Coordinates of C-alpha atoms in Angstrom, one line a residue:
X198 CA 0.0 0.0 0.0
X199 CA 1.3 3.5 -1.7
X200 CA 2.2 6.0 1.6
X201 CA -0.2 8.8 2.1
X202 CA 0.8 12.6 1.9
X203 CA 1.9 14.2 5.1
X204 CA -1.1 15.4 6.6
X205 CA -0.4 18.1 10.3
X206 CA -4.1 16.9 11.4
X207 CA -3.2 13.4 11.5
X208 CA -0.5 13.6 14.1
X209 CA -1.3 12.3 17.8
X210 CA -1.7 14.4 20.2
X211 CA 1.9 13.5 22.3
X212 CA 3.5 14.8 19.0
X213 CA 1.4 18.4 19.9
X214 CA 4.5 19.8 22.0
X215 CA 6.4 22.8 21.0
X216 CA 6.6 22.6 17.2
X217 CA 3.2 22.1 16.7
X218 CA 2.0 24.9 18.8
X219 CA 4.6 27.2 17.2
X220 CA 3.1 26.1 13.7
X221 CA -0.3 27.0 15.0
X222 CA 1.0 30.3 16.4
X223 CA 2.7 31.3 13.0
X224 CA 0.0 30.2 10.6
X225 CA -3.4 29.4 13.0
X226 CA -5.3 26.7 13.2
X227 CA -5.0 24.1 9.9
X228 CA -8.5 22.8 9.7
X229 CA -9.7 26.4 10.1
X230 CA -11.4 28.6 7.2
X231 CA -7.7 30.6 6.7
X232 CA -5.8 29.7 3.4
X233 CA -1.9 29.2 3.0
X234 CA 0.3 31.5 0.8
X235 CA 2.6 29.2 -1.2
X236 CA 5.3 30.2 0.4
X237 CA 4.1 30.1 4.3
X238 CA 3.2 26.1 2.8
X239 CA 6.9 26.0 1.1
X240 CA 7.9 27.5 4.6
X241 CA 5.6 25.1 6.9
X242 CA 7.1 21.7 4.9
X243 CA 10.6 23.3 5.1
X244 CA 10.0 23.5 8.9
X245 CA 8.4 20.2 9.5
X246 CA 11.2 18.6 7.6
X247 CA 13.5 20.2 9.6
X248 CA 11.7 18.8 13.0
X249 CA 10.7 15.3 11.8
X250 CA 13.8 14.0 9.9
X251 CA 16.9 13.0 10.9
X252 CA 19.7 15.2 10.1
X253 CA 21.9 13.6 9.0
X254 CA 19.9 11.4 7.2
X255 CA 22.1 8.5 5.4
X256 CA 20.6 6.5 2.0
X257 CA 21.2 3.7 -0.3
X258 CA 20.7 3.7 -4.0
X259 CA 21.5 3.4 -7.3
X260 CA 22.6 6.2 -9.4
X261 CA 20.4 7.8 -12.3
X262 CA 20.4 11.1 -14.0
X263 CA 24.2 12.3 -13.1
X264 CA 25.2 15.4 -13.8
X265 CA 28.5 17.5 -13.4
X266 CA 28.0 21.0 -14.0
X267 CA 30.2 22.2 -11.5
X268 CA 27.4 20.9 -8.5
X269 CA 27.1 17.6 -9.3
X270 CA 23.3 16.7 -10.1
X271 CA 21.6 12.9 -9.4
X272 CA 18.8 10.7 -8.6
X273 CA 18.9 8.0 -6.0
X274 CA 16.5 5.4 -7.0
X275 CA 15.5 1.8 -5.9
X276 CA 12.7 -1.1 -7.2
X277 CA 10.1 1.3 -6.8
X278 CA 10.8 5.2 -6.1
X279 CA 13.7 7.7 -6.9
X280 CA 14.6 10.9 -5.0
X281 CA 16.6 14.0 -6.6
X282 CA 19.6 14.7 -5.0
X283 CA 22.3 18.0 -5.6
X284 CA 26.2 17.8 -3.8
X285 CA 27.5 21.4 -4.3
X286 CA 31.1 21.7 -5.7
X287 CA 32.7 22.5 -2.3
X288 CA 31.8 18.4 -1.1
X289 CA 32.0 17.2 -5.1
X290 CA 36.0 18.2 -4.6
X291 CA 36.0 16.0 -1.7
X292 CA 35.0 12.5 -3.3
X293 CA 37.7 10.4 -4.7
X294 CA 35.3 9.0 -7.6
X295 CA 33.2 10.0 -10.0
X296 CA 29.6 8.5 -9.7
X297 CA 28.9 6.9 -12.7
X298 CA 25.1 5.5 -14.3
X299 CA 23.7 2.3 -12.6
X300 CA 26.3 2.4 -9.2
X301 CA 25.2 1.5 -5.7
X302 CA 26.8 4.7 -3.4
X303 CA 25.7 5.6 0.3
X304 CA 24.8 9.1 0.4
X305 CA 25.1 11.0 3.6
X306 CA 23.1 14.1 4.4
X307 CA 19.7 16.2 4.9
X308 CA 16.5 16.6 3.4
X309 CA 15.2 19.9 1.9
X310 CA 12.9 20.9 0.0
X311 CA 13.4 23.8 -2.8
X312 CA 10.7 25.7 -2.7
X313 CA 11.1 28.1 -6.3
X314 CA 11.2 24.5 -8.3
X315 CA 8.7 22.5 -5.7
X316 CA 11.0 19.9 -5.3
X317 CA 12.3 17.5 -2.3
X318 CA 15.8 17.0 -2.2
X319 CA 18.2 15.6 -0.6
X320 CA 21.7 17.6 -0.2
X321 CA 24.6 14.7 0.0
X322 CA 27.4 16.2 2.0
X323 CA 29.4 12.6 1.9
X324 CA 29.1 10.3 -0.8
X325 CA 30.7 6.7 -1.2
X326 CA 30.7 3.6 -3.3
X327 CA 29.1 0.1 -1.8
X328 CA 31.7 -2.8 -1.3
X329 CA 34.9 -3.9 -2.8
X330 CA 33.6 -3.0 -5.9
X331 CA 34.1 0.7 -5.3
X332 CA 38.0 0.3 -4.9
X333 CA 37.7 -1.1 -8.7
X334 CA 35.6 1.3 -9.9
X335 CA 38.4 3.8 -8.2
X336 CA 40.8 2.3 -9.9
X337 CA 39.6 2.0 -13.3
X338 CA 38.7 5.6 -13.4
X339 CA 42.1 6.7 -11.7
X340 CA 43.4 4.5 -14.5
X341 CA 41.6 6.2 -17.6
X342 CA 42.4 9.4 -16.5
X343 CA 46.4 9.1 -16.0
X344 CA 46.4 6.9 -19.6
X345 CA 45.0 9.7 -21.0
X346 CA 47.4 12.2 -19.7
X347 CA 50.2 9.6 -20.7
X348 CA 51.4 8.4 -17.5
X349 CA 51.5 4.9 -18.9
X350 CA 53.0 5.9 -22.1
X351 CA 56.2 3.8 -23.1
X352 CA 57.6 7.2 -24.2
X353 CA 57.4 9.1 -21.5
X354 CA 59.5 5.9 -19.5
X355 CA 63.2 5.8 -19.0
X356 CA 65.6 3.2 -19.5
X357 CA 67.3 1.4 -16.4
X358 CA 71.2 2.5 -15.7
X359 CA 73.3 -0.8 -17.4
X360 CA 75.8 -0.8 -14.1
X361 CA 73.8 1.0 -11.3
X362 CA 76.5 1.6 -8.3
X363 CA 73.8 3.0 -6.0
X364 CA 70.2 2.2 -5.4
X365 CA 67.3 3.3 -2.8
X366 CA 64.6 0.5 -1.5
X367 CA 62.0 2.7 -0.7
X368 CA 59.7 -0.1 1.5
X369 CA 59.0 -0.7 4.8
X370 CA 61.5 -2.0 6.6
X371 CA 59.5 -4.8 8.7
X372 CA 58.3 -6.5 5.6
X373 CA 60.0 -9.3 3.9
X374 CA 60.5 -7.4 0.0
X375 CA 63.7 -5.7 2.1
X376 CA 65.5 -8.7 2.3
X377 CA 64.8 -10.0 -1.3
X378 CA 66.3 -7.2 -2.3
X379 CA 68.7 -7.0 -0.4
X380 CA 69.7 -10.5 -0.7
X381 CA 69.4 -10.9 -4.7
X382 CA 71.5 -8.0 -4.6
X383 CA 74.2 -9.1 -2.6
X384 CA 74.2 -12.8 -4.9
X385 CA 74.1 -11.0 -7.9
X386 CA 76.7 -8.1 -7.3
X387 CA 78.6 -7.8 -3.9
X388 CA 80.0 -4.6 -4.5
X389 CA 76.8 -3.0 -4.8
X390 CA 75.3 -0.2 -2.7
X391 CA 72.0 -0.1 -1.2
X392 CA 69.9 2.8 0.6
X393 CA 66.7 2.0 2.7
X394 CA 64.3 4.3 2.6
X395 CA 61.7 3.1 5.4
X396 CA 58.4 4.2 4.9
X397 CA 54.4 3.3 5.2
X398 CA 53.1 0.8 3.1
X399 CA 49.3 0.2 3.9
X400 CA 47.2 2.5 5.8
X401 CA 45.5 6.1 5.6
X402 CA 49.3 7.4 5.9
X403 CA 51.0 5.3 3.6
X404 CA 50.5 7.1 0.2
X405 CA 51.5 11.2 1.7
X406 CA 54.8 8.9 3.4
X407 CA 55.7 7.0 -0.1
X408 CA 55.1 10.0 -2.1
X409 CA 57.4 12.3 0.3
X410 CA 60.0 9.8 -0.1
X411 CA 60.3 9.7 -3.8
X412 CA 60.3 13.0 -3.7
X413 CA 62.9 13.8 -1.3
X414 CA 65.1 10.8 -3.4
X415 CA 64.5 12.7 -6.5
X416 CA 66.1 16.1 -5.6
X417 CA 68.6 14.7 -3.9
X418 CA 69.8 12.0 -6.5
X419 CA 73.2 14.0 -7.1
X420 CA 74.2 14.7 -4.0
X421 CA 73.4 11.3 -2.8
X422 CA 74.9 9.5 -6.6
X423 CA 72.0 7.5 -6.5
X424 CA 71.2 5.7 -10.0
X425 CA 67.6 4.3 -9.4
X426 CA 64.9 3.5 -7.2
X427 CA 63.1 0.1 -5.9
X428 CA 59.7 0.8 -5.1
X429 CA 58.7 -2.4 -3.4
X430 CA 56.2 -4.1 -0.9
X431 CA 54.9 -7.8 -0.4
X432 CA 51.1 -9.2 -1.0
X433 CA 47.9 -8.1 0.1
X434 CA 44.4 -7.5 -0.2
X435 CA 43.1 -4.5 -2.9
X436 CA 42.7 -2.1 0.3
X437 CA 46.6 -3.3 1.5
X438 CA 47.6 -2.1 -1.7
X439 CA 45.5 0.9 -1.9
X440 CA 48.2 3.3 -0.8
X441 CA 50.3 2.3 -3.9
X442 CA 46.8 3.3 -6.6
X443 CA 46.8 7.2 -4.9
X444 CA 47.5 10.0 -7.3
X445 CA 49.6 11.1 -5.6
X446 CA 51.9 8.7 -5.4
X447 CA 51.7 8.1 -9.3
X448 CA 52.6 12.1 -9.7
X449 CA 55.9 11.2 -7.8
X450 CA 57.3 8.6 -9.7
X451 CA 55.9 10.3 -12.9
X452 CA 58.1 13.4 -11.6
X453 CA 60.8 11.3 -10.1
X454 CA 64.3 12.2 -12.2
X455 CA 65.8 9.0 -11.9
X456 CA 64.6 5.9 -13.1
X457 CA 62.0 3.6 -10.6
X458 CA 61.2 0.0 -10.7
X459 CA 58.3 -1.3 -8.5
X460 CA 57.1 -5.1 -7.7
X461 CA 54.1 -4.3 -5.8
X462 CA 52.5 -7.2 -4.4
X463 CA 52.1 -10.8 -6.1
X464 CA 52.5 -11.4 -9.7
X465 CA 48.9 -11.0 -10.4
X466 CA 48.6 -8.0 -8.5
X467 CA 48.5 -4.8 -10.3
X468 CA 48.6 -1.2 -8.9
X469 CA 48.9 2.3 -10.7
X470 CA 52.8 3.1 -9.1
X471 CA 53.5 -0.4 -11.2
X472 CA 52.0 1.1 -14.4
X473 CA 53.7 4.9 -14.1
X474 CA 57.2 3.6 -13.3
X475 CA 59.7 3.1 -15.7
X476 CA 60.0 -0.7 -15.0
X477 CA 57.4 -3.5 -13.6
X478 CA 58.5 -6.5 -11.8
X479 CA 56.2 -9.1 -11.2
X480 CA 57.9 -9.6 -7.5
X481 CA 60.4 -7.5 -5.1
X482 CA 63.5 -10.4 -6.3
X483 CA 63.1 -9.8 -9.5
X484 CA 63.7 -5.9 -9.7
X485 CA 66.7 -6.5 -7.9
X486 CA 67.2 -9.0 -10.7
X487 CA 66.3 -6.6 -13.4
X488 CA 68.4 -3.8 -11.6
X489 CA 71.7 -5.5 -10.4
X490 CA 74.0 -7.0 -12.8
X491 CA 75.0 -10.4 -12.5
X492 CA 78.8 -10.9 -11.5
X493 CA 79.2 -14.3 -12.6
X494 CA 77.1 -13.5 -15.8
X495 CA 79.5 -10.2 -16.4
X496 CA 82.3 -12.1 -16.0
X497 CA 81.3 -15.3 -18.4
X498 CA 80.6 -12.5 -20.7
X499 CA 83.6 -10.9 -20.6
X500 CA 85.5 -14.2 -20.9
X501 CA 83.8 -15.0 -23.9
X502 CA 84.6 -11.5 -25.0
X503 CA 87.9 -11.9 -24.2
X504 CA 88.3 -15.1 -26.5
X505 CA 86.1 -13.5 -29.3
X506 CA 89.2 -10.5 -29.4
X507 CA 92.0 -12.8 -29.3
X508 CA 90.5 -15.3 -31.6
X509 CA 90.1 -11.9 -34.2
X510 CA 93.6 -10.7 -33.1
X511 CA 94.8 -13.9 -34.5
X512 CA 93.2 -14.0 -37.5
X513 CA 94.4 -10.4 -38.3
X514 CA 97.8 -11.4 -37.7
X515 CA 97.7 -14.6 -39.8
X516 CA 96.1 -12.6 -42.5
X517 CA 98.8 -9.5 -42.1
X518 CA 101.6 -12.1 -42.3
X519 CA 100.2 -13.5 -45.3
X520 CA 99.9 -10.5 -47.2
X521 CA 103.6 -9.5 -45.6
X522 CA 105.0 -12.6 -47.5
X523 CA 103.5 -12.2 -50.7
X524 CA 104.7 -8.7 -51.1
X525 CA 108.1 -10.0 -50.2
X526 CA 107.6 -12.4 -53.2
X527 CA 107.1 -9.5 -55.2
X528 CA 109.8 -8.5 -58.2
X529 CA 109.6 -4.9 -57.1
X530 CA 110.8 -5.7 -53.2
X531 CA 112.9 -8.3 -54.6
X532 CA 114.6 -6.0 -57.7
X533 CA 113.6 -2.2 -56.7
X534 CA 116.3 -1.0 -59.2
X535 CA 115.0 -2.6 -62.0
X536 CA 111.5 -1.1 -61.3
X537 CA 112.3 2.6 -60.9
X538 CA 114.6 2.5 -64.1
X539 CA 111.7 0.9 -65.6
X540 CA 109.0 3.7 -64.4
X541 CA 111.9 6.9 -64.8
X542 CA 112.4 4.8 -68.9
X543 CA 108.4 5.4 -69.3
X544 CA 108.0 9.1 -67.3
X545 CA 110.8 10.0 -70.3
X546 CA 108.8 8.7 -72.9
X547 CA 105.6 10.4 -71.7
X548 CA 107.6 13.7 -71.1
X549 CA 108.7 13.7 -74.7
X550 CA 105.0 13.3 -76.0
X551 CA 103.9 15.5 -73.9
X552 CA 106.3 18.5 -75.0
X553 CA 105.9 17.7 -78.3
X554 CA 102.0 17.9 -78.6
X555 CA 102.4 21.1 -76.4
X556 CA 104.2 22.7 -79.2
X557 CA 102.0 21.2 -81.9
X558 CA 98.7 22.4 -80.1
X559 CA 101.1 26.0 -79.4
X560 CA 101.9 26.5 -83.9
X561 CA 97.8 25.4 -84.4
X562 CA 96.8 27.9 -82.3
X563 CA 99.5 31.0 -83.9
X564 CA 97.7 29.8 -87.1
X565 CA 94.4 30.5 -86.3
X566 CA 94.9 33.4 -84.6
X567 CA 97.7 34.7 -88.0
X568 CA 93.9 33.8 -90.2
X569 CA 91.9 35.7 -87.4
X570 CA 93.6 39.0 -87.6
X571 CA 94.1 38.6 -91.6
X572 CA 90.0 38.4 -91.6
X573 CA 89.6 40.9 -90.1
X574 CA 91.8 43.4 -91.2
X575 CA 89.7 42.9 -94.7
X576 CA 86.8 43.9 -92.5
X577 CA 87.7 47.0 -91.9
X578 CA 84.8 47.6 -88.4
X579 CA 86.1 50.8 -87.6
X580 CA 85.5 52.0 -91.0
X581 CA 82.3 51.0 -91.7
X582 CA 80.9 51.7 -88.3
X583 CA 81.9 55.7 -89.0
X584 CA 80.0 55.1 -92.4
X585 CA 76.8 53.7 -90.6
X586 CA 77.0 56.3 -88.1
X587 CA 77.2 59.0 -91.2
X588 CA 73.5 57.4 -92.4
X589 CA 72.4 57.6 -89.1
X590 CA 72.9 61.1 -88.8
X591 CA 71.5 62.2 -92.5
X592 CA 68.4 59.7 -92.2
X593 CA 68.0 61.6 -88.4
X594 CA 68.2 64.8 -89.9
X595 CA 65.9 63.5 -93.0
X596 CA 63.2 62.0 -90.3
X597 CA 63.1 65.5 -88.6
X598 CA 62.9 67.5 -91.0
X599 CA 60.2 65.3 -92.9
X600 CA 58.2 65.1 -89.2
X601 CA 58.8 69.2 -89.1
X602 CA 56.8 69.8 -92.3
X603 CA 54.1 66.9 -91.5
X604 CA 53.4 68.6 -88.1
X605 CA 53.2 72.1 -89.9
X606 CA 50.6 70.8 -92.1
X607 CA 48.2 69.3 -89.7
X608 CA 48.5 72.5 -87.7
X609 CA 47.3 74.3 -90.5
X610 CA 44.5 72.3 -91.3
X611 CA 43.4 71.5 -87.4
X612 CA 43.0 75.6 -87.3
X613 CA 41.3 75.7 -91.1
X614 CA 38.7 73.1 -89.5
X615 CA 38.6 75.4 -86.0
X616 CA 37.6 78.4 -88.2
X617 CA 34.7 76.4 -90.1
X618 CA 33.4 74.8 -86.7
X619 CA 33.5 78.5 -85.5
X620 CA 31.7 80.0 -88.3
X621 CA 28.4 77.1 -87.8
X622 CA 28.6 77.2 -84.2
X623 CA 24.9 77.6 -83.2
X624 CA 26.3 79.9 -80.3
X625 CA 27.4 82.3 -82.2
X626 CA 24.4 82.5 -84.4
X627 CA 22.7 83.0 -81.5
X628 CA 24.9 85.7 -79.9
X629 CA 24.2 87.9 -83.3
X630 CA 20.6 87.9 -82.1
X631 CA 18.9 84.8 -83.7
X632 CA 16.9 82.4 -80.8
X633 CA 15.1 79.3 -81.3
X634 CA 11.9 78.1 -79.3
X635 CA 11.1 74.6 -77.6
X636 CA 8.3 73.4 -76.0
X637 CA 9.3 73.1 -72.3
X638 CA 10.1 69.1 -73.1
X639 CA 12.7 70.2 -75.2
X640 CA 11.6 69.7 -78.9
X641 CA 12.3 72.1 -81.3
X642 CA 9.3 74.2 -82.6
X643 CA 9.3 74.8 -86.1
X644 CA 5.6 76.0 -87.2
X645 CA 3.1 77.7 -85.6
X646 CA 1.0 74.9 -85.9
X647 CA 2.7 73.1 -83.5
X648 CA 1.5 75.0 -80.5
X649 CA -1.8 76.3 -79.5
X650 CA -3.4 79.8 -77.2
X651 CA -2.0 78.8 -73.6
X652 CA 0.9 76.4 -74.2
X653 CA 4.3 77.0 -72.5
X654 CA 7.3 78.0 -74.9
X655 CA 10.6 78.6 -74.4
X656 CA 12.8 80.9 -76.2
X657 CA 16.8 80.3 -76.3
X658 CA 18.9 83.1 -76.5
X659 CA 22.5 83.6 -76.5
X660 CA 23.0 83.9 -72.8
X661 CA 19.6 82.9 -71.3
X662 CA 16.0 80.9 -71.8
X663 CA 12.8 83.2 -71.8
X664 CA 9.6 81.7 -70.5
X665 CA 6.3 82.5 -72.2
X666 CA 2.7 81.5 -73.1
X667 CA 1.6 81.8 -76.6
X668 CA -1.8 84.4 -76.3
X669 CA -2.2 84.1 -80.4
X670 CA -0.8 82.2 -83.9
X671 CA -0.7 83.5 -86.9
X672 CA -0.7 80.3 -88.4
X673 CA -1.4 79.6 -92.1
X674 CA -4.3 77.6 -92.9
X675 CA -3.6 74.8 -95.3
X676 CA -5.6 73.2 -97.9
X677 CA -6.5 69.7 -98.3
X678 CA -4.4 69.3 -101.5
X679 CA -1.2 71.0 -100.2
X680 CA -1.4 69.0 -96.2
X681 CA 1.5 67.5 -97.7
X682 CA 3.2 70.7 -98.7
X683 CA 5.3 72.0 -95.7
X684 CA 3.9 75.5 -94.1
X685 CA 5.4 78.6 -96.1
X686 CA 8.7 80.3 -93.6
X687 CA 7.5 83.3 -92.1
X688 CA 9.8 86.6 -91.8
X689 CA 10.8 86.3 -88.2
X690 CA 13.6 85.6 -86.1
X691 CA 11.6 81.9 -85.5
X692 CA 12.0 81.7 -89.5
X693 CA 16.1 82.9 -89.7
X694 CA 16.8 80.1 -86.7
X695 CA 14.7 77.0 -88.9
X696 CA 17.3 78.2 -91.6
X697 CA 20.5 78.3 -89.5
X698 CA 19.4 75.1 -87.9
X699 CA 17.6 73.0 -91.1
X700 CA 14.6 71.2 -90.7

């Protein structure tokens, strides 16, 4: 059976102590005649909220509805009903994981309800994931978010020193990974030197402690001539681990100068230090393995080294020997005399050719330049370069003289066809008192019987435009035979402009 609203009047009478007789105080009696504002109701469920429910009020559910806009916005739901939920940014900083669609998390905190949206909510001040499960949801986001700034790139690693004279064991010193190390060191290269660093490996304390010592081994790596770093610790559960999955710890031996191998664990365990250092060892004996040299290896490999150079050494000399002998076989070594007579016979011979060809190429040459300067002696430049200068200055002259008279010409008939534009300009015709008259369109009037009593003329002068109105026209009447016959020019200045201007 579905819950009933909250109803004031329903409550016994042992619950009518203070609250309720403030509530009647502040807003009367409930089952009386007086009506609620909405926000003395927003203000009475606030309060009644605030008296009935426990504060803090702790849930489980399953996420729905996650958002991160700074506050992070979600729903809390189970089998049958779902509440809305808001965690400002201030307590969103706080969490170490990232709720995510579908997760059982315990939220911790109080019950509200927003009155401008009409909504219940529940403002988590604490929020955490259910069960082991949350430690690998932790660790697979942890993990997403440092491959994609490239902590576990292979790029970003570097390589181990070959011959490491110092080394730190950063581990704690009552576990048994010290003396692995310490022992697979000693086997593998007694001359070695190791540093403990003793520090927390499991606990609330354990990740600030690693991460101070990685740190501290870092910037003091010259001083201290140290060539690399263990980071080590034995088995455990997921939380015994948990120290060595912390951000921060992963920012150290990202930012760690020297190189750092870590065995975390068992061979199937697998922590985020193991994944940002530079090397991963399955166990704490086999990073001192990977790290320390092997005497008896170095010096089986020298020895074999040492056999390789002298076997080659050998060689060499057999083959130098050989070569030694058969030069010694050689005519040249054995009669040297006979040889340089024999080369100092041919240089001779070659000297000889090459003097005479000299002097060969030497009398060609004298010919050819003897034929040059014959050639052009019969040429005669100079001679005909004054003559073609001579023609250049007559045809100059000619060209000027010829452009002179060409110029004078046009000049006299540009000002010949100046005085005949002059003499039919219409302007001047006008300025010796002729006009002509337009209708005020602009078209040229040439008989009276083009206007009638009342129409608009204008006359042109030589400096101006009269305006008029024609009052009267002494227009000729024409016959019906001669309407074809153009009207007979009348003796005034209208008459003289038709003949300056044509029809």
């Amino acid at each position: 059976m579905a819950r009933l609203p909250f109803n004031p009047d329903n409550l016994p009478d042992r619950d009518a102590g203070p609250p309720a007789q403030r509530e009647q105080r502040r807003y009367g009696s409930l089952a009386g005649p007086a009506p609620l504002s909405v926000t003395q109701l927003t203000d009475l469920i606030k309060r009644v909220l605030a008296d009935r429910t426990p504060s803090p009020v702790r849930v489980v559910g399953e996420v729905s509805n996650f958002s991160d806009r700074n506050h992070w916005y979600l729903s809390l739901k189970d089998e049958q009903n779902v509440i809305a939920c808001v965690m400002w940014a201030s307590a969103a900083r706080k969490t170490d994981f990232r709720p995510e669609h579908g997760q059982q998390v315990l939220a911790t905190g109080r019950l509200d309800y927003y009155g401008p949206q009409g909504r219940l909510q529940l403002y988590i001040d604490k929020l955490e994931p259910i069960g082991l499960g949350a430690l690998e949801q932790r660790f697979r986001q942890l993990c997403d978010e440092l491959r994609g700034l490239g902590y576990f790139a292979d790029e970003n690693k570097q390589p181990m020193p070959p011959f490491p004279e110092h080394i730190a064991v950063v581990t704690s010193a009552k576990g048994a990974a010290l003396q692995d190390v310490i022992n697979t060191a000693r086997q593998r290269w007694a001359g070695i030197r190791l540093s403990h660093v003793d520090v927390l490996v499991q606990g609330a304390d354990a990740a600030p402690d690693i991460a101070r010592a990685i740190r501290a081994l870092g910037q003091q790596h010259e001083a201290l001539k140290l060539d690399a770093i263990i980071l080590t610790r034995g088995g455990g559960s997921l939380e015994d681990l948990w120290a060595f999955n912390e951000r921060l710890v992963a920012d150290a031996v990202r930012d760690c100068p020297i190189p750092i191998a870590a065995a975390i664990g068992h061979e199937t365990d697998t922590t985020i230090a193991e994944l940002v250092a530079d090397l991963r060892c399955s166990t704490p004996t086999q990073a001192a393995a990977r790290l320390v040299p092997d005497a008896a290896g170095e010096c089986q490999h020298l020895d074999q080294l040492a056999h390789r150079l002298s076997l080659s050494l050998r060689r060499r000399a057999e083959h130098a020997r050989t070569r030694l002998e058969a030069a010694a076989r050689h005519a040249f070594f054995r009669r040297p005399v006979e040889s340089l007579d024999q080369h100092r016979e041919r240089l001779a011979a070659d000297v000889r050719h090459l003097t005479a060809a000299l002097r060969d190429r030497l009398a060609n040459l004298r010919a050819a330049l003897s034929d040059m300067q014959h050639a052009l002696a019969r040429i005669e430049p100079m001679s005909r370069l004054r003559v073609a200068r001579q023609q250049l200055v007559a045809h100059e002259r000619h060209l000027r003289a010829t452009m002179t008279q060409r110029a004078t010409t046009q000049r006299h008939r540009l000002d010949a066809l100046a005085r005949q534009l002059n003499a039919i300009d219409p302007h001047h015709v006008l300025a010796r008192g002729y006009s002509y008259t337009t209708t005020p369109a602009g078209d040229l009037l040439r008989s009276p019987n083009q206007v009638h009593p009342g129409d608009a003329i204008v006359s042109h002068l030589a400096d101006g435009k009269i305006h008029s109105r024609v009052t009267a026209s002494d227009a000729p009447r024409l016959k019906s035979s001669a309407s074809d016959k153009k009207p007979p020019r009348r003796q005034t200045g209208g008459d003289d402009q038709a003949s300056l201007f044509g029809d």
